[in-house]
mmCIF file of C-alpha atoms in Angstrom:
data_model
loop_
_atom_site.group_PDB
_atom_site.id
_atom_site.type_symbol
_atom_site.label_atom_id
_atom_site.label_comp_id
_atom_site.label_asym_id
_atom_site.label_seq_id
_atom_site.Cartn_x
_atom_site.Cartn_y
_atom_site.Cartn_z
ATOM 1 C CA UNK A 1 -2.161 -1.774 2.987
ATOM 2 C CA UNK A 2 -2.411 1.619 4.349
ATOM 3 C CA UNK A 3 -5.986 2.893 5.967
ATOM 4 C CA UNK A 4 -7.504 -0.921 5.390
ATOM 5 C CA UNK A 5 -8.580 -0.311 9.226
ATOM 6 C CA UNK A 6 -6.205 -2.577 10.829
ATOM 7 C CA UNK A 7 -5.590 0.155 13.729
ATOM 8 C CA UNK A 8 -9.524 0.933 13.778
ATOM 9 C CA UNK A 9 -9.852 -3.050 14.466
ATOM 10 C CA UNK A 10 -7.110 -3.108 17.060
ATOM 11 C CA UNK A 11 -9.056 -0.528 18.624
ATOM 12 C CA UNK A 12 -12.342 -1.566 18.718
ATOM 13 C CA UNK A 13 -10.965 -4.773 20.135
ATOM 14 C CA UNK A 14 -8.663 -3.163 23.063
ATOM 15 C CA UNK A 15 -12.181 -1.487 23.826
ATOM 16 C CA UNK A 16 -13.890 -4.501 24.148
ATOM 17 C CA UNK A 17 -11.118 -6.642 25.902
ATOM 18 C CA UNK A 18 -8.538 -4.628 28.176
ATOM 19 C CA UNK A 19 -10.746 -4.695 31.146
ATOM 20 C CA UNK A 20 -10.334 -8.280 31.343
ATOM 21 C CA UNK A 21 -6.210 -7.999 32.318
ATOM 22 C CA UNK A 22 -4.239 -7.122 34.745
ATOM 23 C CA UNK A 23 -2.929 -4.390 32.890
ATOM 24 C CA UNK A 24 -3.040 -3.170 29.329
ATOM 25 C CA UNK A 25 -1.488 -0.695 26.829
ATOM 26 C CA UNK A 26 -2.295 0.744 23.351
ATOM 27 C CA UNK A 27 0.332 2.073 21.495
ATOM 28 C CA UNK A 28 -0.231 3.791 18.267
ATOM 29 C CA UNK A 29 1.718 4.656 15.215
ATOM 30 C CA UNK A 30 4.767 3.279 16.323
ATOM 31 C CA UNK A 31 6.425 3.279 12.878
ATOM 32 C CA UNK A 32 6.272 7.247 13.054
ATOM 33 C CA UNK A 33 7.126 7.636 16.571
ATOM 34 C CA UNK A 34 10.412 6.147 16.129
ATOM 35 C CA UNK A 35 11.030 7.650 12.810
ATOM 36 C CA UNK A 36 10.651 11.154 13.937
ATOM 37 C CA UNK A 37 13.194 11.643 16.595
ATOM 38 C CA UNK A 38 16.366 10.399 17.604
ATOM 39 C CA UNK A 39 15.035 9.245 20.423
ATOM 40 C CA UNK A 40 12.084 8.090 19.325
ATOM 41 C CA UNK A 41 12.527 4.484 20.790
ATOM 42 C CA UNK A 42 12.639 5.764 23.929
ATOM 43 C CA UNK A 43 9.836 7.160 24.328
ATOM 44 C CA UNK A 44 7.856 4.354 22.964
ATOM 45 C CA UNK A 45 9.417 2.270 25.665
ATOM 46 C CA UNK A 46 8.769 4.815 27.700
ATOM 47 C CA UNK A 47 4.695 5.123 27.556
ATOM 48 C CA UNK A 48 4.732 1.228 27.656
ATOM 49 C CA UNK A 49 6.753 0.611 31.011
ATOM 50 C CA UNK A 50 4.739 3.377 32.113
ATOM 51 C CA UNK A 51 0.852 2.179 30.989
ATOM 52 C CA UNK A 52 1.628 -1.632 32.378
ATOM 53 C CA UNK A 53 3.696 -0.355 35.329
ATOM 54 C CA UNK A 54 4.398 2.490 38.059
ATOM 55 C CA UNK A 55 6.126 5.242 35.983
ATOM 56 C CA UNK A 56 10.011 5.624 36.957
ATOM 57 C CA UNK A 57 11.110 8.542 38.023
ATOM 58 C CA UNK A 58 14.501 7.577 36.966
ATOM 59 C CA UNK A 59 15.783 8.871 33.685
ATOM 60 C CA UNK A 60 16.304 6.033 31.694
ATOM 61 C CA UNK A 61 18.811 6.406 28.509
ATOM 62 C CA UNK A 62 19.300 3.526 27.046
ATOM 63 C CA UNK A 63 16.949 1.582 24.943
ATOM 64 C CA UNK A 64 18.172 -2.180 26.153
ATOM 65 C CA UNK A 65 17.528 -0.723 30.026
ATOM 66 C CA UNK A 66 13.720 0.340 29.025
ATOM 67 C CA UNK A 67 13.677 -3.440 26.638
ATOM 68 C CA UNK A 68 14.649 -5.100 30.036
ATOM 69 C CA UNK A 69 12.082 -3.121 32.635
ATOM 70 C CA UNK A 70 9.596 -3.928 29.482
ATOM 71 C CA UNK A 71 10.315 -7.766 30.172
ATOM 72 C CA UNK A 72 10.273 -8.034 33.716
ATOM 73 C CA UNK A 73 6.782 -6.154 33.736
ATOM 74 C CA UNK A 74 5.000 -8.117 31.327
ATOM 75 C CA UNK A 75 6.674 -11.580 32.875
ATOM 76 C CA UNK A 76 4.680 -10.571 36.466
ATOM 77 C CA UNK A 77 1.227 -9.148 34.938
ATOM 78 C CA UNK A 78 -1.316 -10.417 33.098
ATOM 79 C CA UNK A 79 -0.817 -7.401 30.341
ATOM 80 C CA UNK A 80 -3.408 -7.157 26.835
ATOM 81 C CA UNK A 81 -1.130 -4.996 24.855
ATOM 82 C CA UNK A 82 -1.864 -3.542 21.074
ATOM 83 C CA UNK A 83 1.666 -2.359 19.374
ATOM 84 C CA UNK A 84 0.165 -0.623 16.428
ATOM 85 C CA UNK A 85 1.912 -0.015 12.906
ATOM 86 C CA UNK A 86 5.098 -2.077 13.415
ATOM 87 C CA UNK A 87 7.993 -2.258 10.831
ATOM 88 C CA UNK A 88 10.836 -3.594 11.691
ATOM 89 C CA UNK A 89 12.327 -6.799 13.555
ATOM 90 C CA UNK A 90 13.885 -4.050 15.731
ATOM 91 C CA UNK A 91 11.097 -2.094 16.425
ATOM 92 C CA UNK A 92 9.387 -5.113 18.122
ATOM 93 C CA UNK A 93 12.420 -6.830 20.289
ATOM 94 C CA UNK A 94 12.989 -3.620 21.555
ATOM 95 C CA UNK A 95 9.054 -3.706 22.434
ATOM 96 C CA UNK A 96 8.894 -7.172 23.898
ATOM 97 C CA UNK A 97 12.264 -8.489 24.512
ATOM 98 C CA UNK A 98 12.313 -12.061 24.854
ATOM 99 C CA UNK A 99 12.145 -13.541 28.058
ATOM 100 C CA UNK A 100 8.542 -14.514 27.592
ATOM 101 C CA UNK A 101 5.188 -13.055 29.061
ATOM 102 C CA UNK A 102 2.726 -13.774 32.045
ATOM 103 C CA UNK A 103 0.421 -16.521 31.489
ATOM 104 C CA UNK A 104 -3.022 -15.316 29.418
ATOM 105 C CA UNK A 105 -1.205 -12.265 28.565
ATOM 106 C CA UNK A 106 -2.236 -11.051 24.522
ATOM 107 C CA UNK A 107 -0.195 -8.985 22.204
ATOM 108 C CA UNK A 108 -1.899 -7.293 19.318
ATOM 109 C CA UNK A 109 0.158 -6.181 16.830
ATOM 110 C CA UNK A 110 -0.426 -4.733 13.247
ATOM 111 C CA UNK A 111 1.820 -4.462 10.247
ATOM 112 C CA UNK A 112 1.875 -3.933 6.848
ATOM 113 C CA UNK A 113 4.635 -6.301 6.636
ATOM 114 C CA UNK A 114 3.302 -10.049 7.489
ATOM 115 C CA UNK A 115 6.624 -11.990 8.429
ATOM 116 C CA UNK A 116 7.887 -9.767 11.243
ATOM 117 C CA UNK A 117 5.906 -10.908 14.526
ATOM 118 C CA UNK A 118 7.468 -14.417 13.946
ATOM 119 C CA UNK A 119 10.705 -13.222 13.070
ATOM 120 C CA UNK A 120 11.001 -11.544 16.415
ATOM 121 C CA UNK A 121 13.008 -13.065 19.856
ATOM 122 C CA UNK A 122 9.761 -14.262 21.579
ATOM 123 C CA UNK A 123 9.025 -16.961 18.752
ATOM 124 C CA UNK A 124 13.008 -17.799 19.303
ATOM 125 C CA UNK A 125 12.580 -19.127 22.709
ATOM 126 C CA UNK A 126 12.101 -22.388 23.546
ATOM 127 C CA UNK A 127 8.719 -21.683 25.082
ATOM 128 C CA UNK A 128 6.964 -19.986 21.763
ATOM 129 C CA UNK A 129 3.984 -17.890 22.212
ATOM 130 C CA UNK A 130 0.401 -18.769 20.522
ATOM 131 C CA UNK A 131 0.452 -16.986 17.155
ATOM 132 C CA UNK A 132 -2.522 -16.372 15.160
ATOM 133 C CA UNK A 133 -2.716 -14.126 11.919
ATOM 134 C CA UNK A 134 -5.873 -12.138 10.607
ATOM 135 C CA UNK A 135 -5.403 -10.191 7.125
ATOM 136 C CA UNK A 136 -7.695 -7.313 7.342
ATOM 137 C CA UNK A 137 -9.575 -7.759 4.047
ATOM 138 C CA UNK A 138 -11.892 -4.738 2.032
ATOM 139 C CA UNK A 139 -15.490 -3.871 2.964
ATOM 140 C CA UNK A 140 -18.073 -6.229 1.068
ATOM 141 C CA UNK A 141 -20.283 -4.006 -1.615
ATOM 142 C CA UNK A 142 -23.448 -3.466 0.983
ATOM 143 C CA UNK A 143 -20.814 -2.479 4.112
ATOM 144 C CA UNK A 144 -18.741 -0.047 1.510
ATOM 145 C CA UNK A 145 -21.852 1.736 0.793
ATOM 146 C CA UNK A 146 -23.279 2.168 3.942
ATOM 147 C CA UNK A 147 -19.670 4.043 5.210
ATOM 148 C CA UNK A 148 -19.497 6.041 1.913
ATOM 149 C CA UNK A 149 -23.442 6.806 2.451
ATOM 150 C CA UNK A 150 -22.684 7.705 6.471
ATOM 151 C CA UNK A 151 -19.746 9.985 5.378
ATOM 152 C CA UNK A 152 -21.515 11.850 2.560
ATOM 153 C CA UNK A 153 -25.006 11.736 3.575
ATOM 154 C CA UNK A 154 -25.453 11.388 7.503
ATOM 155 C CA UNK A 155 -27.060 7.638 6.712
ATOM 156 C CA UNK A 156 -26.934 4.053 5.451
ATOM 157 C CA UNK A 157 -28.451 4.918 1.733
ATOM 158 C CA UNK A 158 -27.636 7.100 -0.464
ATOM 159 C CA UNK A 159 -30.105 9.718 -1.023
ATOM 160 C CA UNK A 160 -32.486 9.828 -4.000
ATOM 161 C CA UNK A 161 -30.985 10.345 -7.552
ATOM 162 C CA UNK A 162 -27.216 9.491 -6.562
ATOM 163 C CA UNK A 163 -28.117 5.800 -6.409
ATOM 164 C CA UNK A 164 -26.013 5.355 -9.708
ATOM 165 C CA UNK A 165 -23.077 7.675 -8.738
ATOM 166 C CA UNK A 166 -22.890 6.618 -5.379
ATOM 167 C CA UNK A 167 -22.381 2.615 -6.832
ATOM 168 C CA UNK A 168 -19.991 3.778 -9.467
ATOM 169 C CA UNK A 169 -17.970 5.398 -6.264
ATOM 170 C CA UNK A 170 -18.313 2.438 -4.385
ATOM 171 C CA UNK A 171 -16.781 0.145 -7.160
ATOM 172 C CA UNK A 172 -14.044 2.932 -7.631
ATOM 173 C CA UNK A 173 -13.045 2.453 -3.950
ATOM 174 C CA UNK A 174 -12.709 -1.496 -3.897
ATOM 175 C CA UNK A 175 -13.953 -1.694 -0.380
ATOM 176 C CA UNK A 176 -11.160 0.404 0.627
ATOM 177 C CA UNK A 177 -12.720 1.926 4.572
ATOM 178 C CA UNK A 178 -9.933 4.910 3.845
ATOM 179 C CA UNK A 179 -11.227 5.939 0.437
ATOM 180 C CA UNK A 180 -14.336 5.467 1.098
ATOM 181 C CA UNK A 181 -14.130 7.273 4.519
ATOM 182 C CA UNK A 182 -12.186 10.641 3.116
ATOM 183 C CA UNK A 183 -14.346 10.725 -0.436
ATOM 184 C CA UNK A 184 -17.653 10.623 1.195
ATOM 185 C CA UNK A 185 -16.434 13.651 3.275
ATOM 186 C CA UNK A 186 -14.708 15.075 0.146
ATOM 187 C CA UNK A 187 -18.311 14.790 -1.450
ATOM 188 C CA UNK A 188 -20.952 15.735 1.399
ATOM 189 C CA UNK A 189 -23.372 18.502 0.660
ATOM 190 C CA UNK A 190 -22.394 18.384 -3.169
ATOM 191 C CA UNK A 191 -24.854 17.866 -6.064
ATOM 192 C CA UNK A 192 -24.742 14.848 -8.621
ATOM 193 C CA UNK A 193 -22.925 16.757 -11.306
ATOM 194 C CA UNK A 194 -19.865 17.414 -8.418
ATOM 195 C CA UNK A 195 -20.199 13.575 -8.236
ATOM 196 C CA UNK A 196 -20.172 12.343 -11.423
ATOM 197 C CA UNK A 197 -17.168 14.413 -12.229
ATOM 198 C CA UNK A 198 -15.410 13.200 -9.135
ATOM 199 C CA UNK A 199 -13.481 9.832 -10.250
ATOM 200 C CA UNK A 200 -12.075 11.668 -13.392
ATOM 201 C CA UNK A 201 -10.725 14.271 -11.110
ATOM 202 C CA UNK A 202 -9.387 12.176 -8.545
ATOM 203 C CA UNK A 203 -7.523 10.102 -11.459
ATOM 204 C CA UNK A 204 -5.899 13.009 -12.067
ATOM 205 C CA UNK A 205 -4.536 14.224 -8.799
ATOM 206 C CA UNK A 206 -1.499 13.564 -7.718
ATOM 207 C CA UNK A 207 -1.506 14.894 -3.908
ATOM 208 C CA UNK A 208 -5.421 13.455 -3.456
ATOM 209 C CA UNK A 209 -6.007 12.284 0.461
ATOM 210 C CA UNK A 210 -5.888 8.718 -0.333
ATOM 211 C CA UNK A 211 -2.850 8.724 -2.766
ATOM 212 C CA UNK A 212 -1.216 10.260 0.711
ATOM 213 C CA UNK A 213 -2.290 7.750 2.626
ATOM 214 C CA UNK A 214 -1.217 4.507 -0.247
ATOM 215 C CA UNK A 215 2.229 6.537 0.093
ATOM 216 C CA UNK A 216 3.248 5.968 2.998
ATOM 217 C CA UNK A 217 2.665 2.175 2.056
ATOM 218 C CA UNK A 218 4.803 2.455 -0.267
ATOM 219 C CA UNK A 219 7.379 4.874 0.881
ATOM 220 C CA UNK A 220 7.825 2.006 4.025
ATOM 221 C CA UNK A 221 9.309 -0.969 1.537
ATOM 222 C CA UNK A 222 12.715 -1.589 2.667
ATOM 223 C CA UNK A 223 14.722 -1.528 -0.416
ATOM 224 C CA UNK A 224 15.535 0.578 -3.097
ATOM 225 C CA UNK A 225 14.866 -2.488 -5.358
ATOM 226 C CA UNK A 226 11.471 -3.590 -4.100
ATOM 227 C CA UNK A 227 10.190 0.229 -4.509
ATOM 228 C CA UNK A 228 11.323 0.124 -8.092
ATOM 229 C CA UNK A 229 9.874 -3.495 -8.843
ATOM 230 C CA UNK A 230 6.693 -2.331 -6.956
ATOM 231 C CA UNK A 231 6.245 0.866 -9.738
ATOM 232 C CA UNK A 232 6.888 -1.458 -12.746
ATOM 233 C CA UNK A 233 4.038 -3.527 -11.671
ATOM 234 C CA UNK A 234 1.676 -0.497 -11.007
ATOM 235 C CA UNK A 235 2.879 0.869 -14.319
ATOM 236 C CA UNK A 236 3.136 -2.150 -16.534
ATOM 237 C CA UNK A 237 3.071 -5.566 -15.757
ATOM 238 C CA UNK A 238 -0.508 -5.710 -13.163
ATOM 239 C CA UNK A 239 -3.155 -8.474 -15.051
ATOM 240 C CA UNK A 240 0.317 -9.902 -16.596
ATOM 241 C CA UNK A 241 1.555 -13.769 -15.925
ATOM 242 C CA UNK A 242 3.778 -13.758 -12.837
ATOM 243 C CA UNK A 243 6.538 -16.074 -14.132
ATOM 244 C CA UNK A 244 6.628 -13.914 -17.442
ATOM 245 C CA UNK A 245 7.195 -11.097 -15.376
ATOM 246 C CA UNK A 246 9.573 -12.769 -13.202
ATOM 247 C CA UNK A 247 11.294 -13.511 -16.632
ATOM 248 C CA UNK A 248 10.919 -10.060 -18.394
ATOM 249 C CA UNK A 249 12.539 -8.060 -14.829
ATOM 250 C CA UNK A 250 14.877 -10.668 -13.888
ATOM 251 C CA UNK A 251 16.458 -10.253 -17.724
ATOM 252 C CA UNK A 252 17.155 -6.426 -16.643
ATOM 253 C CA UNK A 253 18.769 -7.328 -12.982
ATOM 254 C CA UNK A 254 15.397 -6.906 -10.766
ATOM 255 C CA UNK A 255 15.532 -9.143 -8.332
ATOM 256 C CA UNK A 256 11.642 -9.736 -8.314
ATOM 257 C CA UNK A 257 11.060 -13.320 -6.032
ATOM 258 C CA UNK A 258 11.455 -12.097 -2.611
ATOM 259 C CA UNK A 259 10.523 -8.816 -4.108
ATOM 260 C CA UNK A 260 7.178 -10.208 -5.008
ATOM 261 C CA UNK A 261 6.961 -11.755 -1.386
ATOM 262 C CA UNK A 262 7.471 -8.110 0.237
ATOM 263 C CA UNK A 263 5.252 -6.703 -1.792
ATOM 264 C CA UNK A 264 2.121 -9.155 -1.386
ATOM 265 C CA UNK A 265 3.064 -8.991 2.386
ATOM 266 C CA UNK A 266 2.585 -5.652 3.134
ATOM 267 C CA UNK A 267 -0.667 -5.487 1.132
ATOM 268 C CA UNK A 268 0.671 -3.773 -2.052
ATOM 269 C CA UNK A 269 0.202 -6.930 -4.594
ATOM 270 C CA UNK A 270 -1.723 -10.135 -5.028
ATOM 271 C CA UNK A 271 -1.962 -13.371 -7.295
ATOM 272 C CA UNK A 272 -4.943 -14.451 -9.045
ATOM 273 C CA UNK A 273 -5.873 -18.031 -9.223
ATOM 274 C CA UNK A 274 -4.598 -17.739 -12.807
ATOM 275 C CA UNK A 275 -1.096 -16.952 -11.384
ATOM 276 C CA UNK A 276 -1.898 -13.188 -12.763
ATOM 277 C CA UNK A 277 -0.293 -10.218 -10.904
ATOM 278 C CA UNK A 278 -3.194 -7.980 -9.550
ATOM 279 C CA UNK A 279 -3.428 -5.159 -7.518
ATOM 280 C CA UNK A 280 -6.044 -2.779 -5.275
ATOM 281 C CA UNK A 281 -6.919 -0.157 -8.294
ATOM 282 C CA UNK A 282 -5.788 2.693 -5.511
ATOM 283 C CA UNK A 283 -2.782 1.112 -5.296
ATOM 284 C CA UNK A 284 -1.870 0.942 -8.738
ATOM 285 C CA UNK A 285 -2.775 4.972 -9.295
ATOM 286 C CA UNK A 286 -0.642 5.211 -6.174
ATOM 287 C CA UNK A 287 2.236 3.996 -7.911
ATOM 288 C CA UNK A 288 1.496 5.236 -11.153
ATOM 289 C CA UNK A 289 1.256 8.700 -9.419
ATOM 290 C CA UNK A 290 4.760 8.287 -8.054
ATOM 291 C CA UNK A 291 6.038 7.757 -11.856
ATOM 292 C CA UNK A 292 4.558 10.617 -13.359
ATOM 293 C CA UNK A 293 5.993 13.065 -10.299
ATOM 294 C CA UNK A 294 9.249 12.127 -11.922
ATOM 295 C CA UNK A 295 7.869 14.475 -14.431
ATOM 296 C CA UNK A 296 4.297 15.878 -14.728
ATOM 297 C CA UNK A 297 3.966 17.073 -18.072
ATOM 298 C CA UNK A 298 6.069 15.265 -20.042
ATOM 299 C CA UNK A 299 5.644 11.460 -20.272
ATOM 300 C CA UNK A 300 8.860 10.945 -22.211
ATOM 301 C CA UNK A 301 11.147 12.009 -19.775
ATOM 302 C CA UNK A 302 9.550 9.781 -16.991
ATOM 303 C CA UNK A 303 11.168 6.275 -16.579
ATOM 304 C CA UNK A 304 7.893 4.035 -17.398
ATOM 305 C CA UNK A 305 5.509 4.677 -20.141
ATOM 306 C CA UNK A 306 2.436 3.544 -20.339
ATOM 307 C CA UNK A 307 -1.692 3.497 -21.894
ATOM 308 C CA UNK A 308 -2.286 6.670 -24.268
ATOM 309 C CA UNK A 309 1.268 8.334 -23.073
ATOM 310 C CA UNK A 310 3.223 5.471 -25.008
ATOM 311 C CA UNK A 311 1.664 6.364 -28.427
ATOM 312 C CA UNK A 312 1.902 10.017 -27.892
ATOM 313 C CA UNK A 313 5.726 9.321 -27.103
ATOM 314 C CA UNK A 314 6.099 7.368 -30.395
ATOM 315 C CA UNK A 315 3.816 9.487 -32.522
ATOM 316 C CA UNK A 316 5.695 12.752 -31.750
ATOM 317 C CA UNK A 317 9.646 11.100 -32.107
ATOM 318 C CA UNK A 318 10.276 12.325 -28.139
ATOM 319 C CA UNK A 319 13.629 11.086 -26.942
ATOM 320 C CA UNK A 320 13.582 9.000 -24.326
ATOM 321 C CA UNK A 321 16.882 9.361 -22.149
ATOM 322 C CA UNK A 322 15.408 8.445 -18.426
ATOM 323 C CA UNK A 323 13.000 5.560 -20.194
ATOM 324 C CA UNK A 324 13.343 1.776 -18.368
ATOM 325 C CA UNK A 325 9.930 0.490 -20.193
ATOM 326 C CA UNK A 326 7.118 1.483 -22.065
ATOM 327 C CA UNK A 327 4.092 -0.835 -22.917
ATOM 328 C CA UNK A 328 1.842 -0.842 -25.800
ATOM 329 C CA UNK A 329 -2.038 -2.147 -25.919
ATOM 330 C CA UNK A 330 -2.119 -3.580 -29.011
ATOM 331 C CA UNK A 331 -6.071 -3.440 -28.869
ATOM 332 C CA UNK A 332 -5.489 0.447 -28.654
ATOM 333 C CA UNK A 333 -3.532 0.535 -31.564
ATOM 334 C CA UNK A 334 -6.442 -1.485 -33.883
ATOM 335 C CA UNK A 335 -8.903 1.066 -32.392
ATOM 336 C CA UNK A 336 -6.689 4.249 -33.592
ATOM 337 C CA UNK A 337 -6.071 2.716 -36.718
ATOM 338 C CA UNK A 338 -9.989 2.567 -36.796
ATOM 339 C CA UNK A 339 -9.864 6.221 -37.134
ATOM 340 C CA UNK A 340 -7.368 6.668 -39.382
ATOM 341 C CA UNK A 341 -3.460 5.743 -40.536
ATOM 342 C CA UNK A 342 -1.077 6.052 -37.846
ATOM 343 C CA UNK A 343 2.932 5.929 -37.786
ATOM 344 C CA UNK A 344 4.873 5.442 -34.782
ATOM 345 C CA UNK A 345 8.213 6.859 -34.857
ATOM 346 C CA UNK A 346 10.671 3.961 -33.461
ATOM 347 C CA UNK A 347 13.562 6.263 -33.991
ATOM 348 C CA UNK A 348 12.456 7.619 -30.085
ATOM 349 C CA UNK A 349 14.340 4.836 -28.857
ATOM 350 C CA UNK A 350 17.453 5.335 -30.510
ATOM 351 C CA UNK A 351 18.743 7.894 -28.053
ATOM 352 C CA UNK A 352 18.130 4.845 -25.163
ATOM 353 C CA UNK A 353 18.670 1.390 -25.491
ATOM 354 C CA UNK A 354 15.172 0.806 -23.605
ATOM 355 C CA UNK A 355 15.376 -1.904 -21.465
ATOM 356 C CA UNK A 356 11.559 -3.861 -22.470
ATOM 357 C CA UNK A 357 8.825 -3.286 -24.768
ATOM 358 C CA UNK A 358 5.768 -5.077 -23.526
ATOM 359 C CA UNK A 359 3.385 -5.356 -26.415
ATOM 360 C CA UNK A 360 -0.280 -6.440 -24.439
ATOM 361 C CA UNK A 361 -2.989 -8.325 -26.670
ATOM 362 C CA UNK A 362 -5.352 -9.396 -24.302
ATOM 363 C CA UNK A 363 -2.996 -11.765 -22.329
ATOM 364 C CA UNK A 364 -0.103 -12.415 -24.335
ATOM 365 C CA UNK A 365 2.879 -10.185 -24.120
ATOM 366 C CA UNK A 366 5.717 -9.792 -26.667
ATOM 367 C CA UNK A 367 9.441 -8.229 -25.714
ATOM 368 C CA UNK A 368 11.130 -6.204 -27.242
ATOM 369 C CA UNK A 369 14.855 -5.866 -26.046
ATOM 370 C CA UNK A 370 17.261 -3.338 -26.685
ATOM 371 C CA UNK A 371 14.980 -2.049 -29.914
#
């Protein structure tokens, strides 16, 4: 996922290694690069040829030209390059071409999307390069709170009397270098109160520094249909049965298989051993945030409806025109009724034949089609 620290790893180890080539090259944030300008790819290609060869004082135009001075260059040299937040199939045979490289040569590449670097023309040679993979995995407890600690407090441990607030924070994060990175700068110099009241707050936000960086994890997913599978998992369907969910979206036309493939690839989703769907709790607010942005103050009009906001919906009879799902805790509804009657008004979904009802009790679900 987004700000795990795969281009702080790539980094560190370019620092450690590139004196041991020929030549070397570390290019980063390639994704943006090309998506900025037109000619973007250019000059990617360009600061490659010229970091593992003499710069060209020929204006070169065409991408294919730079893709072949690329291969010849890396087919003569030793070269240790890093190719850092890569996206596409494109982005990387454009990169690397595929004639091959030098002997001992080492490409580093990171991704949020796992499949590409095999998909790509080296590995379609006959001659296929060594490939290993390393998923950057979250900080253990002990490393997350020496970062946060570092960040908020100039040191490894937190300081007296935000021992508690500090592991609550920690916990919140989920070993997340990012989070834990920007919220112990968010929270340096502030007292324990400012703390305490910090998680509430950042649940709320909807433009918060790591929700911008989850985004562009999200915003990256190549389909329309992947995008809107990924926010009825964040909304609905995370600790839920894969299979059933497979069922329940599949019903309504999502295409969720390779959907489910894209999204546990770039970082975004996981499987329990129990086959349950589970995501990185800053994920899941990510996408939740991107649901209520369709519209911030009123749940009903939103297209998923979820937690407290789905017996608020019911309770007051709101219409429900732009509603694809809404889920219901059973649990929550024995605890309200703890407190006193309560009467959901069904007629809300008259106006919409909704397209599920997921009814949670612990983990079962029920459906409820076209109610």
């Amino acid at each position: 996922m987004g700000g795990i620290g795969k281009t702080s790893l790539a980094k560190y180890v370019y620092a450690l290694h590139s004196h041991e080539f020929d030549t070397s090259s570390f290019v980063e944030d390639i994704n943006r690069k090309f998506d900025e300008k037109s000619n973007g790819m250019l000059d990617v290609q360009k600061q490659l040829y010229n970091d593992i060869s003499k710069p060209s004082s020929v204006q070169v135009l065409d991408d294919s030209i730079y893709t072949s001075m690329i291969e010849n260059a890396v087919a003569r040299k030793k070269v240790f390059l890093v190719l850092d937040d890569i996206s596409s199939i494109d982005q990387l045979d454009a990169l690397l071409g595929s004639k091959g490289f030098h002997p001992g040569s080492t490409i580093l590449i990171t991704t949020k999307d796992a499949w590409l670097t095999q998909s790509s023309s080296p590995f379609k040679t006959n001659i296929k390069p060594k490939y290993a993979e390393h998923k950057v995995k979250g900080l253990s407890t002990i490393d997350s709170q020496k970062l946060l600690c570092y960040h908020a407090f100039m040191c490894n441990d937190p300081k007296a009397g935000y021992e508690e607030v500090s592991g609550k924070l920690v916990k919140y994060c989920e070993g997340h270098p990012m989070a834990l990175k920007v919220l112990g700068r968010s929270l340096h110099n502030r007292d324990v109160t400012y703390w305490e009241g910090y998680i509430d707050r950042l649940k709320k936000e909807n433009h918060s520094p790591i929700n911008t960086i989850l985004r562009m994890s999200f915003d990256s997913l190549p389909s329309e249909n992947d995008k809107e599978l990924f926010k009825h998992i964040a909304c609905i369907f995370v600790g839920m049965d894969r299979y059933v969910t497979i069922t329940i979206l599949e019903a309504c036309d999502i295409e969720t298989r390779s959907g489910i493939t894209n999204l546990i690839d770039r970082g975004l989703l996981s499987i329990r051993w129990n086959k349950e769907l589970a995501m990185h709790q800053l994920v899941q607010e990510m996408g939740r945030f991107v649901v209520r942005e369709e519209s911030l103050y009123n749940p009903w009009e939103r297209s998923r409806i979820w937690g407290h906001e789905s017996f608020r919906v019911l309770k007051q009879k709101k219409s429900m025109e732009n509603a694809l799902g809404l889920t219901l805790d059973m649990r929550m509804l024995e605890k309200k009724k703890l407190h006193g009657s309560l009467e959901l008004k069904t007629d809300a979904l008259k106006a919409k034949a909704i397209d599920w009802i997921v009814l949670k009790r612990q983990k079962v679900a029920w459906i409820v089609e076209d109610s």
